[in-house]
Amino acid sequence: MKKLSIPPGLIGPVLITAVVVAAHISFGILDGWEKFAAALSAAVVAELLLHRMVTGKWRNLSSAYISGNSAGILVRSPMIWPFALCAAISIASKYVFRYKGTHLWNPTNFGIVVMLLIASDSMAVLSIQWGSNMWAMLAIWVVGLLVISKVKLFHVCAVYIVSFVGFAWLRSVLTDSVFITEVAPLTGPMYQLFVLFMITDPKTTLSTKNGRMAVAFLIAFAEFFFRMGEAVYAPFYALFIVGPIALIWEKWSKDRQAALSTPAVPGNA
């Protein structure tokens, strides 16, 4: 009997679909199906048009599907346009902000942070926990981490989670707060999306295992300072800063190493 396997290109879409369905059934997490549809539609249309304009080809829509779902879950607004705009900005960032052939930010992370900067009076970001629905939360974490392990990125999630818990303990000591309160955000749907999709995005993570682990720790480290400053959306700000710096540093280091290892060509006599 053959083992049931998911094609690599469908792992992300299948996993985020599971998160959306479980979160909405258990907690009614969506702000409205019409808003969710606006985010998903904007992401798909932006991906189709921009990729066609830039490359002349049609693109697989897995990335747009993930970004659209993420925006549909994370954005909170009484209006529809912030959902669509966040999704469109997320996709556009892949084609506008590039360095040596790759985009620098996880699309959804970029879209969320930009929207918080330009439209914070019109939108917010999901920041609730699962409450009493612990079984739904645990099921998604278990399935999600198993799937992530299949694509060999479990170490990224593990380092971030352990680092987050460690820094949560440190915050509780420094601020005389309750440790469980500091850890609680990790149980919410927002963090599931952040850990399972943003910091493990193959296109915006480093090429080496040690590098990815170091970046996961640095994201948690930067988040610690944002949280000490009572920044509500600390993980998004931390990834927004640490992620692209790490990518640029890695590519610069590789280019420098290649230049140093290339023998000089002697000039003509």
Short mmCIF file of C-alpha atoms in Angstrom, two decimals, residues 15-264:
data_model
loop_
_atom_site.label_atom_id
_atom_site.label_comp_id
_atom_site.label_asym_id
_atom_site.label_seq_id
_atom_site.Cartn_x
_atom_site.Cartn_y
_atom_site.Cartn_z
CA LEU A 15 -1.59 23.44 5.44
CA ILE A 16 -2.97 26.97 5.38
CA THR A 17 -6.37 25.66 4.27
CA ALA A 18 -6.34 23.41 7.34
CA VAL A 19 -5.49 26.39 9.55
CA VAL A 20 -8.29 28.50 8.06
CA VAL A 21 -10.95 25.78 8.32
CA ALA A 22 -10.00 24.70 11.85
CA ALA A 23 -9.67 28.27 13.10
CA HIS A 24 -13.00 29.39 11.67
CA ILE A 25 -14.97 26.32 12.75
CA SER A 26 -13.50 26.42 16.25
CA PHE A 27 -13.42 30.15 16.84
CA GLY A 28 -15.10 31.99 13.96
CA ILE A 29 -11.75 33.55 13.19
CA LEU A 30 -12.61 35.14 9.84
CA ASP A 31 -13.82 38.74 9.80
CA GLY A 32 -16.29 37.90 7.05
CA TRP A 33 -16.26 35.65 4.00
CA GLU A 34 -16.59 38.60 1.62
CA LYS A 35 -13.46 40.20 3.14
CA PHE A 36 -11.61 36.91 2.99
CA ALA A 37 -12.61 36.53 -0.67
CA ALA A 38 -11.42 40.08 -1.40
CA ALA A 39 -7.97 39.30 0.01
CA LEU A 40 -7.68 36.01 -1.84
CA SER A 41 -8.90 37.50 -5.14
CA ALA A 42 -6.56 40.49 -4.90
CA ALA A 43 -3.57 38.22 -4.27
CA VAL A 44 -4.38 35.95 -7.20
CA VAL A 45 -5.04 38.80 -9.64
CA ALA A 46 -1.89 40.67 -8.58
CA GLU A 47 0.22 37.54 -8.97
CA LEU A 48 -1.17 36.74 -12.41
CA LEU A 49 -0.77 40.27 -13.77
CA LEU A 50 2.62 41.14 -12.25
CA HIS A 51 4.27 37.84 -13.10
CA ARG A 52 2.93 38.05 -16.66
CA MET A 53 4.20 41.64 -17.01
CA VAL A 54 7.65 40.85 -15.63
CA THR A 55 8.33 37.43 -17.17
CA GLY A 56 5.81 37.06 -19.97
CA LYS A 57 4.66 33.77 -18.44
CA TRP A 58 1.82 32.58 -16.24
CA ARG A 59 2.76 31.62 -12.69
CA ASN A 60 1.75 28.83 -10.32
CA LEU A 61 -0.62 30.42 -7.81
CA SER A 62 0.40 28.54 -4.64
CA SER A 63 2.24 31.56 -3.24
CA ALA A 64 -0.67 33.89 -4.01
CA TYR A 65 -3.09 31.46 -2.39
CA ILE A 66 -1.03 31.41 0.82
CA SER A 67 -0.63 35.21 0.88
CA GLY A 68 -4.32 35.77 0.20
CA ASN A 69 -5.36 33.37 2.94
CA SER A 70 -2.90 34.92 5.39
CA ALA A 71 -4.14 38.45 4.69
CA GLY A 72 -7.73 37.26 4.94
CA ILE A 73 -7.08 35.85 8.40
CA LEU A 74 -4.75 38.46 9.84
CA VAL A 75 -6.32 41.76 8.74
CA ARG A 76 -9.07 43.20 10.91
CA SER A 77 -11.17 46.06 9.55
CA PRO A 78 -14.82 47.03 9.17
CA MET A 79 -14.05 47.81 5.52
CA ILE A 80 -13.15 45.50 2.64
CA TRP A 81 -10.41 47.52 0.95
CA PRO A 82 -7.69 46.93 3.62
CA PHE A 83 -7.96 43.19 3.00
CA ALA A 84 -7.52 43.58 -0.75
CA LEU A 85 -4.80 46.22 -0.47
CA CYS A 86 -2.77 44.20 2.03
CA ALA A 87 -2.87 41.15 -0.23
CA ALA A 88 -1.95 43.19 -3.32
CA ILE A 89 0.97 44.91 -1.55
CA SER A 90 2.17 41.52 -0.32
CA ILE A 91 2.35 40.13 -3.84
CA ALA A 92 3.76 43.33 -5.37
CA SER A 93 6.66 43.31 -2.90
CA LYS A 94 8.03 40.16 -4.56
CA TYR A 95 8.47 41.99 -7.85
CA VAL A 96 9.54 45.41 -6.59
CA PHE A 97 11.94 44.83 -3.70
CA ARG A 98 14.51 42.37 -4.99
CA TYR A 99 18.22 41.77 -4.48
CA LYS A 100 20.32 39.60 -6.74
CA GLY A 101 17.37 37.71 -8.20
CA THR A 102 15.26 37.14 -5.10
CA HIS A 103 12.72 39.05 -3.05
CA LEU A 104 13.83 40.10 0.42
CA TRP A 105 10.67 40.00 2.52
CA ASN A 106 8.11 37.33 3.18
CA PRO A 107 5.20 38.78 1.16
CA THR A 108 2.55 38.69 3.89
CA ASN A 109 4.93 40.06 6.51
CA PHE A 110 5.76 42.97 4.20
CA GLY A 111 2.10 43.64 3.42
CA ILE A 112 1.04 43.61 7.06
CA VAL A 113 3.82 45.95 8.24
CA VAL A 114 3.27 48.41 5.38
CA MET A 115 -0.47 48.49 6.08
CA LEU A 116 0.22 49.16 9.76
CA LEU A 117 2.39 52.08 8.70
CA ILE A 118 0.06 53.64 6.13
CA ALA A 119 -3.42 52.61 7.28
CA SER A 120 -3.31 51.87 11.00
CA ASP A 121 -6.41 54.00 11.49
CA SER A 122 -8.35 51.72 9.14
CA MET A 123 -7.10 48.26 10.10
CA ALA A 124 -5.58 46.15 12.84
CA VAL A 125 -4.09 42.67 12.98
CA LEU A 126 -5.56 39.55 14.53
CA SER A 127 -4.04 39.15 17.98
CA ILE A 128 -6.34 36.81 19.90
CA GLN A 129 -5.62 33.37 21.31
CA TRP A 130 -7.53 30.14 20.89
CA GLY A 131 -9.05 30.46 24.35
CA SER A 132 -10.65 27.19 25.43
CA ASN A 133 -10.23 25.57 22.01
CA MET A 134 -6.89 24.04 22.96
CA TRP A 135 -7.44 20.80 21.07
CA ALA A 136 -7.85 22.66 17.77
CA MET A 137 -4.70 24.65 18.51
CA LEU A 138 -2.70 21.54 19.43
CA ALA A 139 -3.94 19.61 16.38
CA ILE A 140 -2.84 22.36 14.00
CA TRP A 141 0.55 22.70 15.68
CA VAL A 142 1.17 18.95 15.50
CA VAL A 143 0.06 18.59 11.88
CA GLY A 144 1.81 21.80 10.87
CA LEU A 145 5.12 20.89 12.44
CA LEU A 146 4.98 17.38 10.95
CA VAL A 147 4.44 18.88 7.50
CA ILE A 148 7.22 21.42 8.06
CA SER A 149 9.54 18.58 9.07
CA LYS A 150 8.85 16.91 5.71
CA VAL A 151 10.33 19.92 3.92
CA LYS A 152 13.27 19.93 6.35
CA LEU A 153 12.46 23.23 8.06
CA PHE A 154 11.41 21.93 11.47
CA HIS A 155 14.63 23.28 12.98
CA VAL A 156 13.55 26.84 12.15
CA CYS A 157 10.26 26.46 14.02
CA ALA A 158 11.93 24.66 16.93
CA VAL A 159 14.63 27.30 17.45
CA TYR A 160 12.13 30.15 17.25
CA ILE A 161 9.65 28.53 19.67
CA VAL A 162 12.34 27.63 22.21
CA SER A 163 13.82 31.14 21.91
CA PHE A 164 10.40 32.76 22.27
CA VAL A 165 9.69 30.77 25.44
CA GLY A 166 13.12 31.64 26.84
CA PHE A 167 12.68 35.34 26.17
CA ALA A 168 9.13 35.16 27.57
CA TRP A 169 10.61 33.88 30.84
CA LEU A 170 13.18 36.70 30.79
CA ARG A 171 10.44 39.29 30.23
CA SER A 172 8.45 37.87 33.12
CA VAL A 173 11.50 38.26 35.36
CA LEU A 174 12.37 41.77 34.19
CA THR A 175 8.81 43.12 34.26
CA ASP A 176 7.47 41.05 37.17
CA SER A 177 4.71 39.71 34.93
CA VAL A 178 3.21 36.22 34.85
CA PHE A 179 5.21 33.78 32.71
CA ILE A 180 2.09 32.14 31.25
CA THR A 181 0.83 35.54 30.14
CA GLU A 182 4.08 36.19 28.28
CA VAL A 183 3.91 32.79 26.54
CA ALA A 184 0.18 32.96 25.74
CA PRO A 185 0.51 34.72 22.33
CA LEU A 186 2.24 31.61 21.01
CA THR A 187 -1.05 29.72 21.28
CA GLY A 188 -2.94 31.94 18.85
CA PRO A 189 -3.70 31.60 15.12
CA MET A 190 -1.55 34.66 14.39
CA TYR A 191 1.54 32.89 15.67
CA GLN A 192 0.64 29.69 13.85
CA LEU A 193 0.72 31.62 10.59
CA PHE A 194 3.89 33.43 11.63
CA VAL A 195 5.80 30.27 12.59
CA LEU A 196 4.47 27.85 9.97
CA PHE A 197 4.49 30.19 6.96
CA MET A 198 6.47 33.39 7.46
CA ILE A 199 9.74 32.45 9.14
CA THR A 200 9.84 29.17 7.19
CA ASP A 201 9.21 30.73 3.78
CA PRO A 202 11.75 28.90 1.56
CA LYS A 203 12.20 31.94 -0.69
CA THR A 204 13.22 34.26 2.14
CA THR A 205 15.23 31.96 4.42
CA LEU A 206 18.98 31.43 4.31
CA SER A 207 20.56 28.59 2.37
CA THR A 208 22.26 26.83 5.31
CA LYS A 209 20.73 25.09 8.31
CA ASN A 210 22.93 26.94 10.79
CA GLY A 211 22.10 30.24 9.11
CA ARG A 212 18.36 29.59 9.30
CA MET A 213 18.63 28.64 12.97
CA ALA A 214 20.63 31.78 13.75
CA VAL A 215 18.05 33.96 12.00
CA ALA A 216 15.18 32.28 13.88
CA PHE A 217 16.95 33.10 17.15
CA LEU A 218 17.63 36.69 16.06
CA ILE A 219 13.97 37.19 15.13
CA ALA A 220 12.94 36.07 18.62
CA PHE A 221 15.69 38.28 20.08
CA ALA A 222 14.50 41.36 18.18
CA GLU A 223 10.92 40.55 19.10
CA PHE A 224 11.96 40.52 22.77
CA PHE A 225 12.93 44.19 22.57
CA PHE A 226 9.78 45.14 20.67
CA ARG A 227 7.71 43.41 23.35
CA MET A 228 9.66 45.14 26.09
CA GLY A 229 8.59 48.36 24.38
CA GLU A 230 5.00 47.06 24.37
CA ALA A 231 4.77 46.85 20.57
CA VAL A 232 1.56 44.98 19.83
CA TYR A 233 2.74 43.44 16.57
CA ALA A 234 6.27 42.64 17.70
CA PRO A 235 6.87 39.46 15.64
CA PHE A 236 5.99 41.16 12.35
CA TYR A 237 8.33 44.06 13.04
CA ALA A 238 11.13 41.70 14.10
CA LEU A 239 10.92 39.60 10.93
CA PHE A 240 10.56 42.72 8.77
CA ILE A 241 13.95 43.97 10.04
CA VAL A 242 15.96 40.78 10.58
CA GLY A 243 14.87 38.81 7.50
CA PRO A 244 16.11 41.05 4.67
CA ILE A 245 19.31 42.02 6.51
CA ALA A 246 20.17 38.32 6.87
CA LEU A 247 19.48 37.62 3.19
CA ILE A 248 21.55 40.56 1.98
CA TRP A 249 24.41 39.62 4.31
CA GLU A 250 24.42 36.01 3.07
CA LYS A 251 24.44 36.98 -0.59
CA TRP A 252 27.12 39.63 -0.02
CA SER A 253 29.26 37.13 1.89
CA LYS A 254 28.97 34.55 -0.88
CA ASP A 255 29.89 37.09 -3.55
CA ARG A 256 32.87 38.28 -1.50
CA GLN A 257 34.06 34.73 -0.89
CA ALA A 258 33.74 33.92 -4.58
CA ALA A 259 35.70 37.05 -5.51
CA LEU A 260 38.49 36.21 -3.06
CA SER A 261 38.74 32.63 -4.30
CA THR A 262 38.94 33.63 -7.96
CA PRO A 263 42.57 33.82 -9.06
CA ALA A 264 43.68 37.11 -10.54
#
